[in-house]
């Protein structure tokens, strides 16, 4: 074990060459250029006027509007995620005018941290070559780009998780001195931010804990007198994590019941009304892709080299896969959580670049060439998919469905004053109109209805409030059979002013 640890560390140190000023400028300039490209890719089509996820964006946009109007998270505003997701984008949302673009821009900015994180992780694993290969792979990963432009929790969660694992590996290689203390603190800080963005981040605990256990084993091999000093960075990381957790939870100290209900109990209840049927097929199909094969190649190479640093990455990928398989319901955008692990595993297949023709014919060069070939295929595949996605977004922006949503939003503006509420299952359309839902009804999802977290009695109570001026049926969720009593009650208190077909209609309160 000691030999394996020493070999892994020396391999990393061996990849570092003296840093000249010219080389530093080249690396810095290339990194900056790629990050600028990444930001431009996120800004392109950022403001398309439709819900990129067909529903969730409207929920979280209304959540931001509710917070901006002064309503608190969890009570009265219904919220089913940990708080850091919406907190991480709320300042940007306020600063840039409380628009759809502003909300998505916040996501785009946070996602840039993920690009920095994967660069650092690639460097920690395979030097500068690994850093730039990892950055290119994540830069051209369609799922991560999509998560970077959509108001959903996965984007911030993945960004913080990547930083966590990057700092964990940097800490492993330099666990003493001020750098070790800094890496440990940043690792547990970003880990806390990730977990409090979305609980998928619990998978990130696997690589962090494995590296921490390996460090504890390493400490035990040292003389007794030096063990406390060697443990300092580990202790600092634990303290930072505890303090960060306390700071994040402090605003919710008086409503822990509402917090637990939204973040834990709601998702537990969702499992009783959903099915994992089909999850296995979805997971298998996802991995049968160029990046999946590249990650497999990198894993095999690292295991054959007996580079134990691959084990935490395999644990990370496996933990993400298990969480995906257990997720109910499982949507395509959830798979973004495993992308960074696949990128990191791919980098494990890299080795030093050959410096002469003799080295070019040797086994290490051939292994690296095989990895680079798979990387190239993954990049080309990702770039083509992104190009097709852009074309689809542009077409959907001018589609009949999007234009219909804009007309419905205009209708809402005509009958609902800015300070009044609208009850709807089309939260995105209401936000397009610049109108808010009651904070308790920012989410009227089918899962919430089917789990009885939203009932006819609650809807009737909210619709009876003086500030509620209209009810908009738009996505079919409010036509759920569980809400028949609510629909029977509506004609007695509201009148229909617009009918859009397929059960979609706008009702205005009878004065």
CSV table of C-alpha atoms in Angstrom, one decimal:
chain,number,residue,atom,x,y,z
A,1,UNK,CA,0.0,0.0,0.0
A,2,UNK,CA,2.8,2.4,0.9
A,3,UNK,CA,4.5,1.7,-2.4
A,4,UNK,CA,1.4,2.4,-4.3
A,5,UNK,CA,0.8,5.7,-2.5
A,6,UNK,CA,4.4,6.7,-3.1
A,7,UNK,CA,4.2,5.8,-6.8
A,8,UNK,CA,1.0,7.7,-7.3
A,9,UNK,CA,2.4,10.8,-5.7
A,10,UNK,CA,5.7,10.7,-7.5
A,11,UNK,CA,3.9,10.2,-10.9
A,12,UNK,CA,2.0,13.4,-10.3
A,13,UNK,CA,5.1,15.3,-9.3
A,14,UNK,CA,7.0,14.0,-12.3
A,15,UNK,CA,4.6,15.5,-14.7
A,16,UNK,CA,5.4,19.0,-13.5
A,17,UNK,CA,8.2,20.7,-15.4
A,18,UNK,CA,9.9,24.0,-14.5
A,19,UNK,CA,7.5,26.9,-15.1
A,20,UNK,CA,9.0,29.7,-17.2
A,21,UNK,CA,7.4,33.1,-17.7
A,22,UNK,CA,6.7,32.3,-21.4
A,23,UNK,CA,5.1,28.9,-20.5
A,24,UNK,CA,3.0,30.5,-17.8
A,25,UNK,CA,1.7,33.2,-20.1
A,26,UNK,CA,0.8,30.5,-22.7
A,27,UNK,CA,-1.0,28.4,-20.2
A,28,UNK,CA,-2.8,31.4,-18.7
A,29,UNK,CA,-3.8,32.8,-22.1
A,30,UNK,CA,-5.1,29.5,-23.3
A,31,UNK,CA,-7.1,28.9,-20.2
A,32,UNK,CA,-8.6,32.4,-20.3
A,33,UNK,CA,-9.5,32.0,-24.0
A,34,UNK,CA,-11.3,28.7,-23.3
A,35,UNK,CA,-13.2,30.2,-20.4
A,36,UNK,CA,-14.2,33.1,-22.5
A,37,UNK,CA,-15.5,30.6,-25.2
A,38,UNK,CA,-17.3,28.8,-22.4
A,39,UNK,CA,-19.0,32.0,-21.3
A,40,UNK,CA,-20.0,32.9,-24.8
A,41,UNK,CA,-21.5,29.5,-25.4
A,42,UNK,CA,-23.7,30.0,-22.3
A,43,UNK,CA,-24.8,33.5,-23.4
A,44,UNK,CA,-25.8,32.2,-26.8
A,45,UNK,CA,-29.6,31.5,-26.8
A,46,UNK,CA,-29.7,32.3,-23.1
A,47,UNK,CA,-32.8,34.4,-23.3
A,48,UNK,CA,-35.1,32.1,-25.4
A,49,UNK,CA,-38.6,32.8,-24.2
A,50,UNK,CA,-39.7,29.2,-23.4
A,51,UNK,CA,-39.2,26.8,-20.5
A,52,UNK,CA,-36.1,24.8,-21.4
A,53,UNK,CA,-37.2,22.0,-19.2
A,54,UNK,CA,-40.9,22.2,-20.1
A,55,UNK,CA,-41.9,22.9,-16.5
A,56,UNK,CA,-39.2,23.3,-13.8
A,57,UNK,CA,-37.8,26.6,-15.0
A,58,UNK,CA,-41.2,28.2,-14.4
A,59,UNK,CA,-41.3,26.9,-10.9
A,60,UNK,CA,-37.8,28.2,-10.0
A,61,UNK,CA,-38.4,31.5,-11.8
A,62,UNK,CA,-41.5,32.0,-9.7
A,63,UNK,CA,-39.5,31.1,-6.6
A,64,UNK,CA,-37.1,33.9,-7.4
A,65,UNK,CA,-39.9,36.3,-8.0
A,66,UNK,CA,-41.5,35.3,-4.7
A,67,UNK,CA,-38.2,35.9,-2.8
A,68,UNK,CA,-37.8,39.2,-4.6
A,69,UNK,CA,-41.3,40.1,-3.3
A,70,UNK,CA,-40.2,39.4,0.2
A,71,UNK,CA,-41.5,35.9,0.8
A,72,UNK,CA,-39.2,33.5,2.6
A,73,UNK,CA,-38.1,30.1,1.4
A,74,UNK,CA,-39.9,27.0,2.7
A,75,UNK,CA,-42.6,29.1,4.4
A,76,UNK,CA,-44.5,30.6,2.8
A,77,UNK,CA,-42.7,29.9,-0.4
A,78,UNK,CA,-42.9,26.1,-1.3
A,79,UNK,CA,-39.4,24.9,-2.2
A,80,UNK,CA,-38.3,21.3,-2.6
A,81,UNK,CA,-34.5,21.8,-2.9
A,82,UNK,CA,-31.8,22.8,-0.4
A,83,UNK,CA,-31.4,26.6,-0.3
A,84,UNK,CA,-28.0,27.2,-1.9
A,85,UNK,CA,-29.2,26.6,-5.5
A,86,UNK,CA,-31.6,29.6,-5.4
A,87,UNK,CA,-29.3,31.6,-3.1
A,88,UNK,CA,-26.4,31.2,-5.5
A,89,UNK,CA,-28.3,32.9,-8.4
A,90,UNK,CA,-30.5,35.3,-6.4
A,91,UNK,CA,-28.0,38.2,-6.3
A,92,UNK,CA,-27.4,38.1,-10.0
A,93,UNK,CA,-31.2,37.9,-10.6
A,94,UNK,CA,-31.7,41.1,-8.6
A,95,UNK,CA,-28.7,42.9,-10.0
A,96,UNK,CA,-29.6,42.3,-13.7
A,97,UNK,CA,-33.2,43.3,-13.5
A,98,UNK,CA,-35.2,40.3,-12.3
A,99,UNK,CA,-35.7,38.9,-15.8
A,100,UNK,CA,-35.6,35.4,-17.2
A,101,UNK,CA,-32.2,36.3,-18.7
A,102,UNK,CA,-30.9,37.5,-15.3
A,103,UNK,CA,-32.0,34.2,-13.7
A,104,UNK,CA,-30.3,32.1,-16.3
A,105,UNK,CA,-27.2,34.3,-16.3
A,106,UNK,CA,-26.8,33.5,-12.6
A,107,UNK,CA,-26.7,29.8,-13.5
A,108,UNK,CA,-24.3,30.4,-16.3
A,109,UNK,CA,-21.9,32.3,-14.0
A,110,UNK,CA,-22.0,29.6,-11.3
A,111,UNK,CA,-21.4,26.9,-14.0
A,112,UNK,CA,-18.2,28.6,-15.0
A,113,UNK,CA,-16.8,27.5,-11.6
A,114,UNK,CA,-17.3,24.0,-12.8
A,115,UNK,CA,-15.0,24.6,-15.8
A,116,UNK,CA,-12.4,26.0,-13.4
A,117,UNK,CA,-12.8,23.0,-11.1
A,118,UNK,CA,-12.5,20.4,-13.9
A,119,UNK,CA,-9.3,22.2,-15.0
A,120,UNK,CA,-7.8,22.0,-11.5
A,121,UNK,CA,-8.9,18.3,-11.2
A,122,UNK,CA,-7.4,17.4,-14.6
A,123,UNK,CA,-4.1,19.1,-13.4
A,124,UNK,CA,-4.1,17.3,-10.1
A,125,UNK,CA,-4.6,13.9,-11.9
A,126,UNK,CA,-2.4,14.3,-15.1
A,127,UNK,CA,-0.7,17.7,-15.1
A,128,UNK,CA,-1.2,20.4,-17.7
A,129,UNK,CA,-2.2,17.9,-20.4
A,130,UNK,CA,-4.9,16.5,-18.1
A,131,UNK,CA,-6.0,20.0,-17.2
A,132,UNK,CA,-6.7,21.1,-20.7
A,133,UNK,CA,-8.2,17.8,-21.9
A,134,UNK,CA,-10.6,17.8,-18.9
A,135,UNK,CA,-11.6,21.4,-19.6
A,136,UNK,CA,-12.3,20.7,-23.3
A,137,UNK,CA,-14.3,17.6,-22.5
A,138,UNK,CA,-16.6,19.5,-20.0
A,139,UNK,CA,-16.7,22.6,-22.2
A,140,UNK,CA,-18.2,20.5,-25.0
A,141,UNK,CA,-20.4,18.3,-22.9
A,142,UNK,CA,-23.9,19.0,-24.1
A,143,UNK,CA,-25.6,18.1,-20.8
A,144,UNK,CA,-23.4,20.4,-18.8
A,145,UNK,CA,-23.9,23.2,-21.2
A,146,UNK,CA,-27.6,22.7,-21.1
A,147,UNK,CA,-27.5,22.7,-17.2
A,148,UNK,CA,-25.5,25.9,-17.4
A,149,UNK,CA,-28.4,27.7,-19.3
A,150,UNK,CA,-31.4,26.3,-17.4
A,151,UNK,CA,-32.8,27.4,-14.1
A,152,UNK,CA,-32.4,24.1,-12.3
A,153,UNK,CA,-30.4,23.0,-9.3
A,154,UNK,CA,-28.1,20.5,-11.2
A,155,UNK,CA,-25.9,23.3,-12.7
A,156,UNK,CA,-24.8,24.9,-9.4
A,157,UNK,CA,-24.6,21.5,-7.7
A,158,UNK,CA,-22.3,20.0,-10.3
A,159,UNK,CA,-20.1,23.1,-10.4
A,160,UNK,CA,-19.6,23.0,-6.7
A,161,UNK,CA,-19.0,19.2,-6.7
A,162,UNK,CA,-16.3,19.5,-9.3
A,163,UNK,CA,-14.5,22.1,-7.3
A,164,UNK,CA,-14.8,19.9,-4.2
A,165,UNK,CA,-13.2,16.9,-5.9
A,166,UNK,CA,-10.5,19.1,-7.5
A,167,UNK,CA,-9.6,20.6,-4.1
A,168,UNK,CA,-9.6,17.2,-2.5
A,169,UNK,CA,-7.0,15.8,-4.9
A,170,UNK,CA,-4.9,19.0,-4.7
A,171,UNK,CA,-5.1,18.6,-0.9
A,172,UNK,CA,-4.0,15.0,-1.2
A,173,UNK,CA,-0.9,16.0,-3.1
A,174,UNK,CA,-0.1,18.9,-0.8
A,175,UNK,CA,-1.7,18.3,2.6
A,176,UNK,CA,0.7,20.2,4.8
A,177,UNK,CA,1.6,23.9,5.1
A,178,UNK,CA,-0.7,26.8,4.2
A,179,UNK,CA,-1.6,25.3,0.9
A,180,UNK,CA,-2.8,22.1,2.5
A,181,UNK,CA,-4.9,24.1,4.9
A,182,UNK,CA,-6.4,26.2,2.1
A,183,UNK,CA,-7.2,23.2,-0.1
A,184,UNK,CA,-8.9,21.4,2.8
A,185,UNK,CA,-10.9,24.5,3.7
A,186,UNK,CA,-12.0,25.1,0.1
A,187,UNK,CA,-12.8,21.4,-0.4
A,188,UNK,CA,-15.2,21.2,2.5
A,189,UNK,CA,-16.6,24.6,1.8
A,190,UNK,CA,-17.5,23.7,-1.8
A,191,UNK,CA,-18.7,20.3,-0.6
A,192,UNK,CA,-21.2,22.0,1.8
A,193,UNK,CA,-22.3,24.4,-0.9
A,194,UNK,CA,-22.9,21.5,-3.3
A,195,UNK,CA,-24.9,19.4,-0.8
A,196,UNK,CA,-27.0,22.4,0.0
A,197,UNK,CA,-27.7,23.0,-3.7
A,198,UNK,CA,-29.1,19.5,-4.4
A,199,UNK,CA,-28.8,16.2,-2.6
A,200,UNK,CA,-27.3,14.5,-5.6
A,201,UNK,CA,-24.1,16.0,-4.2
A,202,UNK,CA,-24.1,13.3,-1.5
A,203,UNK,CA,-22.2,11.3,-4.1
A,204,UNK,CA,-19.3,13.7,-3.8
A,205,UNK,CA,-18.8,12.5,-0.3
A,206,UNK,CA,-17.4,9.2,-1.7
A,207,UNK,CA,-14.2,10.5,-3.3
A,208,UNK,CA,-13.6,13.1,-0.5
A,209,UNK,CA,-14.0,10.5,2.3
A,210,UNK,CA,-11.8,7.9,0.5
A,211,UNK,CA,-9.0,10.5,0.1
A,212,UNK,CA,-9.5,11.6,3.7
A,213,UNK,CA,-9.2,7.9,4.9
A,214,UNK,CA,-6.1,7.5,2.7
A,215,UNK,CA,-4.6,10.6,4.4
A,216,UNK,CA,-5.4,9.2,7.9
A,217,UNK,CA,-3.7,6.0,6.9
A,218,UNK,CA,-0.7,8.0,5.7
A,219,UNK,CA,-0.7,9.9,9.0
A,220,UNK,CA,-0.6,6.7,11.0
A,221,UNK,CA,2.7,5.8,9.2
A,222,UNK,CA,4.4,8.8,10.5
A,223,UNK,CA,6.2,9.2,13.9
A,224,UNK,CA,3.8,9.9,16.8
A,225,UNK,CA,5.3,13.4,17.3
A,226,UNK,CA,4.4,14.6,13.8
A,227,UNK,CA,0.9,13.2,13.5
A,228,UNK,CA,-0.9,16.2,15.0
A,229,UNK,CA,0.8,18.6,12.6
A,230,UNK,CA,0.0,16.3,9.7
A,231,UNK,CA,-3.7,16.2,10.8
A,232,UNK,CA,-4.1,20.0,10.9
A,233,UNK,CA,-5.5,20.5,7.4
A,234,UNK,CA,-7.9,17.6,7.9
A,235,UNK,CA,-9.2,19.2,11.1
A,236,UNK,CA,-9.5,22.6,9.5
A,237,UNK,CA,-11.6,21.1,6.7
A,238,UNK,CA,-14.0,19.6,9.2
A,239,UNK,CA,-14.3,22.9,11.1
A,240,UNK,CA,-15.0,24.8,7.9
A,241,UNK,CA,-17.7,22.3,6.9
A,242,UNK,CA,-19.4,22.6,10.3
A,243,UNK,CA,-19.3,26.4,10.2
A,244,UNK,CA,-20.6,26.6,6.7
A,245,UNK,CA,-23.5,24.3,7.5
A,246,UNK,CA,-24.4,26.4,10.5
A,247,UNK,CA,-24.3,29.6,8.5
A,248,UNK,CA,-26.4,28.2,5.7
A,249,UNK,CA,-29.0,26.7,8.1
A,250,UNK,CA,-29.2,29.7,10.5
A,251,UNK,CA,-31.9,31.6,8.5
A,252,UNK,CA,-34.1,28.5,8.7
A,253,UNK,CA,-33.6,27.8,12.4
A,254,UNK,CA,-37.2,28.7,13.2
A,255,UNK,CA,-38.7,26.6,10.4
A,256,UNK,CA,-36.8,23.4,10.4
A,257,UNK,CA,-40.0,21.5,10.0
A,258,UNK,CA,-40.8,23.3,6.7
A,259,UNK,CA,-37.2,22.8,5.5
A,260,UNK,CA,-37.3,19.0,6.3
A,261,UNK,CA,-40.8,18.7,4.7
A,262,UNK,CA,-39.7,20.3,1.4
A,263,UNK,CA,-36.2,18.9,1.1
A,264,UNK,CA,-36.6,15.4,2.5
A,265,UNK,CA,-40.1,14.3,3.2
A,266,UNK,CA,-41.5,15.5,-0.2
A,267,UNK,CA,-38.9,13.5,-2.1
A,268,UNK,CA,-39.5,10.4,0.0
A,269,UNK,CA,-43.2,10.7,-0.7
A,270,UNK,CA,-42.5,11.1,-4.4
A,271,UNK,CA,-41.0,7.7,-4.5
A,272,UNK,CA,-44.4,6.2,-3.5
A,273,UNK,CA,-46.2,7.6,-6.5
A,274,UNK,CA,-43.4,7.1,-9.1
A,275,UNK,CA,-41.7,4.1,-10.5
A,276,UNK,CA,-38.1,3.1,-11.2
A,277,UNK,CA,-39.4,1.1,-14.2
A,278,UNK,CA,-37.1,2.0,-17.1
A,279,UNK,CA,-34.4,3.5,-15.1
A,280,UNK,CA,-32.0,0.6,-15.7
A,281,UNK,CA,-32.4,1.0,-19.5
A,282,UNK,CA,-31.9,4.8,-19.3
A,283,UNK,CA,-28.7,4.5,-17.3
A,284,UNK,CA,-27.3,1.8,-19.6
A,285,UNK,CA,-28.1,3.8,-22.7
A,286,UNK,CA,-26.5,6.9,-21.3
A,287,UNK,CA,-23.1,5.1,-20.7
A,288,UNK,CA,-23.1,3.7,-24.2
A,289,UNK,CA,-21.6,6.9,-25.6
A,290,UNK,CA,-18.1,8.1,-26.6
A,291,UNK,CA,-17.5,9.7,-23.2
A,292,UNK,CA,-18.6,6.5,-21.5
A,293,UNK,CA,-16.1,4.4,-23.5
A,294,UNK,CA,-13.3,7.0,-22.9
A,295,UNK,CA,-13.9,6.8,-19.2
A,296,UNK,CA,-13.8,3.0,-19.3
A,297,UNK,CA,-10.5,3.2,-21.2
A,298,UNK,CA,-9.0,5.6,-18.7
A,299,UNK,CA,-10.2,3.5,-15.8
A,300,UNK,CA,-8.6,0.3,-17.2
A,301,UNK,CA,-5.3,2.1,-17.9
A,302,UNK,CA,-5.1,3.5,-14.4
A,303,UNK,CA,-5.9,0.1,-12.8
A,304,UNK,CA,-3.3,-1.6,-14.9
A,305,UNK,CA,-0.8,1.0,-13.9
A,306,UNK,CA,-1.9,0.4,-10.2
A,307,UNK,CA,-2.6,4.2,-9.9
A,308,UNK,CA,-4.9,4.0,-6.8
A,309,UNK,CA,-6.0,7.6,-7.4
A,310,UNK,CA,-8.6,6.2,-9.8
A,311,UNK,CA,-10.5,4.4,-7.0
A,312,UNK,CA,-12.1,7.6,-5.5
A,313,UNK,CA,-13.1,8.6,-9.0
A,314,UNK,CA,-14.7,5.2,-9.7
A,315,UNK,CA,-16.4,5.5,-6.3
A,316,UNK,CA,-17.7,8.9,-7.3
A,317,UNK,CA,-19.0,7.7,-10.7
A,318,UNK,CA,-20.6,4.6,-9.1
A,319,UNK,CA,-22.3,6.7,-6.4
A,320,UNK,CA,-23.7,9.0,-9.0
A,321,UNK,CA,-25.0,6.0,-11.0
A,322,UNK,CA,-26.7,4.5,-8.0
A,323,UNK,CA,-28.4,7.8,-7.2
A,324,UNK,CA,-29.6,8.1,-10.8
A,325,UNK,CA,-30.9,4.6,-10.8
A,326,UNK,CA,-32.8,5.2,-7.6
A,327,UNK,CA,-34.2,8.6,-8.7
A,328,UNK,CA,-38.0,8.8,-9.2
A,329,UNK,CA,-38.8,10.2,-11.6
A,330,UNK,CA,-35.6,10.1,-13.6
A,331,UNK,CA,-35.2,12.8,-16.3
A,332,UNK,CA,-32.5,13.2,-18.9
A,333,UNK,CA,-31.1,16.4,-17.3
A,334,UNK,CA,-30.3,14.4,-14.1
A,335,UNK,CA,-27.5,12.6,-15.9
A,336,UNK,CA,-25.3,15.7,-15.8
A,337,UNK,CA,-24.3,14.8,-12.3
A,338,UNK,CA,-22.0,11.9,-13.5
A,339,UNK,CA,-20.4,13.8,-16.4
A,340,UNK,CA,-17.5,15.2,-14.4
A,341,UNK,CA,-16.6,11.8,-13.0
A,342,UNK,CA,-16.5,10.4,-16.5
A,343,UNK,CA,-14.3,13.3,-17.6
A,344,UNK,CA,-11.9,12.7,-14.7
A,345,UNK,CA,-11.8,8.9,-15.4
A,346,UNK,CA,-11.0,9.7,-19.1
A,347,UNK,CA,-8.0,11.8,-18.0
A,348,UNK,CA,-6.6,8.8,-16.1
A,349,UNK,CA,-5.8,7.2,-19.4
A,350,UNK,CA,-3.4,10.0,-20.3
A,351,UNK,CA,0.4,9.8,-19.9
A,352,UNK,CA,3.4,12.0,-20.8
A,353,UNK,CA,3.5,13.1,-24.4
A,354,UNK,CA,6.3,11.5,-26.5
A,355,UNK,CA,9.3,13.8,-27.0
A,356,UNK,CA,11.0,11.9,-29.8
A,357,UNK,CA,10.3,9.2,-32.4
A,358,UNK,CA,11.7,6.5,-30.2
A,359,UNK,CA,9.2,7.3,-27.4
A,360,UNK,CA,6.4,7.5,-30.0
A,361,UNK,CA,6.7,3.8,-30.6
A,362,UNK,CA,6.8,2.8,-27.0
A,363,UNK,CA,3.8,1.4,-25.0
A,364,UNK,CA,3.1,4.6,-22.9
A,365,UNK,CA,2.8,6.7,-26.0
A,366,UNK,CA,0.5,4.3,-27.7
A,367,UNK,CA,-1.7,4.2,-24.6
A,368,UNK,CA,-1.9,8.0,-24.5
A,369,UNK,CA,-2.6,8.0,-28.2
A,370,UNK,CA,-5.5,5.7,-27.7
A,371,UNK,CA,-6.9,7.9,-25.0
A,372,UNK,CA,-6.5,11.0,-27.1
A,373,UNK,CA,-8.3,9.4,-29.9
A,374,UNK,CA,-11.3,8.6,-27.7
A,375,UNK,CA,-11.1,12.2,-26.4
A,376,UNK,CA,-11.2,13.5,-29.9
A,377,UNK,CA,-14.3,11.4,-30.7
A,378,UNK,CA,-16.0,12.6,-27.6
A,379,UNK,CA,-15.3,16.2,-28.4
A,380,UNK,CA,-16.5,15.9,-32.0
A,381,UNK,CA,-19.6,14.1,-30.8
A,382,UNK,CA,-20.3,16.7,-28.1
A,383,UNK,CA,-19.7,19.7,-30.5
A,384,UNK,CA,-22.1,18.3,-33.1
A,385,UNK,CA,-24.7,17.6,-30.5
A,386,UNK,CA,-24.4,21.2,-29.1
A,387,UNK,CA,-24.7,22.6,-32.7
A,388,UNK,CA,-28.0,20.6,-33.1
A,389,UNK,CA,-29.2,21.7,-29.7
A,390,UNK,CA,-28.6,25.4,-30.7
A,391,UNK,CA,-30.6,24.9,-33.9
A,392,UNK,CA,-33.5,23.3,-32.0
A,393,UNK,CA,-33.5,26.1,-29.5
A,394,UNK,CA,-33.7,28.8,-32.2
A,395,UNK,CA,-36.5,26.9,-34.0
A,396,UNK,CA,-38.5,26.5,-30.8
A,397,UNK,CA,-38.1,30.2,-30.0
A,398,UNK,CA,-40.2,31.0,-33.1
A,399,UNK,CA,-42.5,28.0,-32.9
A,400,UNK,CA,-46.3,28.2,-32.7
A,401,UNK,CA,-46.2,26.9,-29.1
A,402,UNK,CA,-43.8,29.6,-27.9
A,403,UNK,CA,-45.8,32.3,-29.7
A,404,UNK,CA,-49.0,30.9,-28.1
A,405,UNK,CA,-47.4,31.2,-24.6
A,406,UNK,CA,-46.4,34.8,-25.4
A,407,UNK,CA,-50.0,35.6,-26.4
A,408,UNK,CA,-51.3,33.9,-23.2
A,409,UNK,CA,-48.8,36.0,-21.2
A,410,UNK,CA,-50.2,39.1,-22.8
A,411,UNK,CA,-53.8,38.0,-21.9
A,412,UNK,CA,-52.7,37.6,-18.3
A,413,UNK,CA,-51.2,41.1,-18.3
A,414,UNK,CA,-54.6,42.5,-19.4
A,415,UNK,CA,-56.6,41.0,-16.6
A,416,UNK,CA,-54.2,40.7,-13.7
A,417,UNK,CA,-52.6,43.8,-12.1
A,418,UNK,CA,-48.8,43.6,-11.2
A,419,UNK,CA,-49.6,43.4,-7.5
A,420,UNK,CA,-52.1,40.6,-7.9
A,421,UNK,CA,-51.6,36.8,-8.0
A,422,UNK,CA,-52.5,34.2,-10.5
A,423,UNK,CA,-53.0,30.5,-9.7
A,424,UNK,CA,-51.6,28.3,-12.5
A,425,UNK,CA,-49.9,25.2,-13.6
A,426,UNK,CA,-48.1,27.3,-16.2
A,427,UNK,CA,-45.7,29.2,-13.9
A,428,UNK,CA,-43.4,30.1,-16.7
A,429,UNK,CA,-46.2,31.8,-18.7
A,430,UNK,CA,-47.2,33.8,-15.6
A,431,UNK,CA,-43.6,34.9,-15.1
A,432,UNK,CA,-43.4,35.9,-18.8
A,433,UNK,CA,-46.4,38.2,-18.1
A,434,UNK,CA,-44.5,39.7,-15.1
A,435,UNK,CA,-47.1,38.2,-12.7
A,436,UNK,CA,-46.6,36.2,-9.5
A,437,UNK,CA,-48.2,33.1,-8.2
A,438,UNK,CA,-49.0,32.9,-4.5
A,439,UNK,CA,-45.7,31.8,-2.8
A,440,UNK,CA,-47.3,28.6,-1.6
A,441,UNK,CA,-48.2,27.7,-5.2
A,442,UNK,CA,-44.9,28.4,-7.1
A,443,UNK,CA,-44.9,24.6,-7.7
A,444,UNK,CA,-48.1,22.8,-8.8
A,445,UNK,CA,-46.3,19.8,-10.2
A,446,UNK,CA,-48.0,16.4,-10.7
A,447,UNK,CA,-45.7,14.9,-8.1
A,448,UNK,CA,-46.8,17.5,-5.5
A,449,UNK,CA,-50.5,16.8,-6.4
A,450,UNK,CA,-50.2,13.0,-6.4
A,451,UNK,CA,-48.4,13.0,-3.1
A,452,UNK,CA,-51.2,15.2,-1.6
A,453,UNK,CA,-48.7,17.9,-0.8
A,454,UNK,CA,-51.2,20.0,-2.8
A,455,UNK,CA,-54.9,19.4,-2.4
A,456,UNK,CA,-58.2,20.9,-3.6
A,457,UNK,CA,-58.7,22.4,-0.1
A,458,UNK,CA,-55.4,24.3,-0.3
A,459,UNK,CA,-56.1,25.6,-3.7
A,460,UNK,CA,-59.6,26.8,-2.8
A,461,UNK,CA,-58.1,28.5,0.3
A,462,UNK,CA,-55.5,30.3,-1.8
A,463,UNK,CA,-58.0,31.2,-4.6
A,464,UNK,CA,-60.2,32.8,-2.0
A,465,UNK,CA,-57.5,35.3,-1.0
A,466,UNK,CA,-58.2,38.8,-2.1
A,467,UNK,CA,-54.9,39.2,-4.1
A,468,UNK,CA,-55.7,36.2,-6.3
A,469,UNK,CA,-57.3,37.6,-9.4
A,470,UNK,CA,-57.1,34.8,-12.0
A,471,UNK,CA,-56.6,31.0,-12.5
A,472,UNK,CA,-54.8,29.8,-15.6
A,473,UNK,CA,-55.0,26.2,-16.7
A,474,UNK,CA,-52.2,25.7,-19.1
A,475,UNK,CA,-50.1,22.5,-18.8
A,476,UNK,CA,-52.8,20.0,-17.7
A,477,UNK,CA,-51.5,19.5,-14.1
A,478,UNK,CA,-54.4,21.3,-12.5
A,479,UNK,CA,-56.8,18.9,-14.4
A,480,UNK,CA,-55.5,16.1,-12.2
A,481,UNK,CA,-58.4,13.9,-11.0
A,482,UNK,CA,-57.3,14.6,-7.4
A,483,UNK,CA,-58.3,18.2,-7.8
A,484,UNK,CA,-61.9,17.7,-9.1
A,485,UNK,CA,-63.3,19.5,-6.0
A,486,UNK,CA,-61.2,22.6,-6.9
A,487,UNK,CA,-62.4,22.6,-10.5
A,488,UNK,CA,-66.0,22.2,-9.4
A,489,UNK,CA,-65.6,25.2,-7.1
A,490,UNK,CA,-64.1,27.5,-9.7
A,491,UNK,CA,-67.2,28.4,-11.8
A,492,UNK,CA,-69.0,29.7,-8.7
A,493,UNK,CA,-66.3,32.3,-8.1
A,494,UNK,CA,-64.5,32.8,-11.4
A,495,UNK,CA,-65.6,33.4,-15.0
A,496,UNK,CA,-63.8,32.1,-18.1
A,497,UNK,CA,-62.4,34.9,-20.4
A,498,UNK,CA,-60.1,32.9,-22.7
A,499,UNK,CA,-60.1,29.3,-24.0
A,500,UNK,CA,-56.9,28.1,-25.6
A,501,UNK,CA,-57.9,24.5,-26.4
A,502,UNK,CA,-56.9,21.1,-24.9
A,503,UNK,CA,-58.3,22.2,-21.5
A,504,UNK,CA,-56.2,25.4,-21.3
A,505,UNK,CA,-58.2,28.4,-20.2
A,506,UNK,CA,-58.0,31.6,-18.3
A,507,UNK,CA,-60.5,32.4,-15.5
A,508,UNK,CA,-61.0,35.8,-13.8
A,509,UNK,CA,-62.5,36.3,-10.4
A,510,UNK,CA,-66.1,37.4,-10.4
A,511,UNK,CA,-66.3,40.8,-8.7
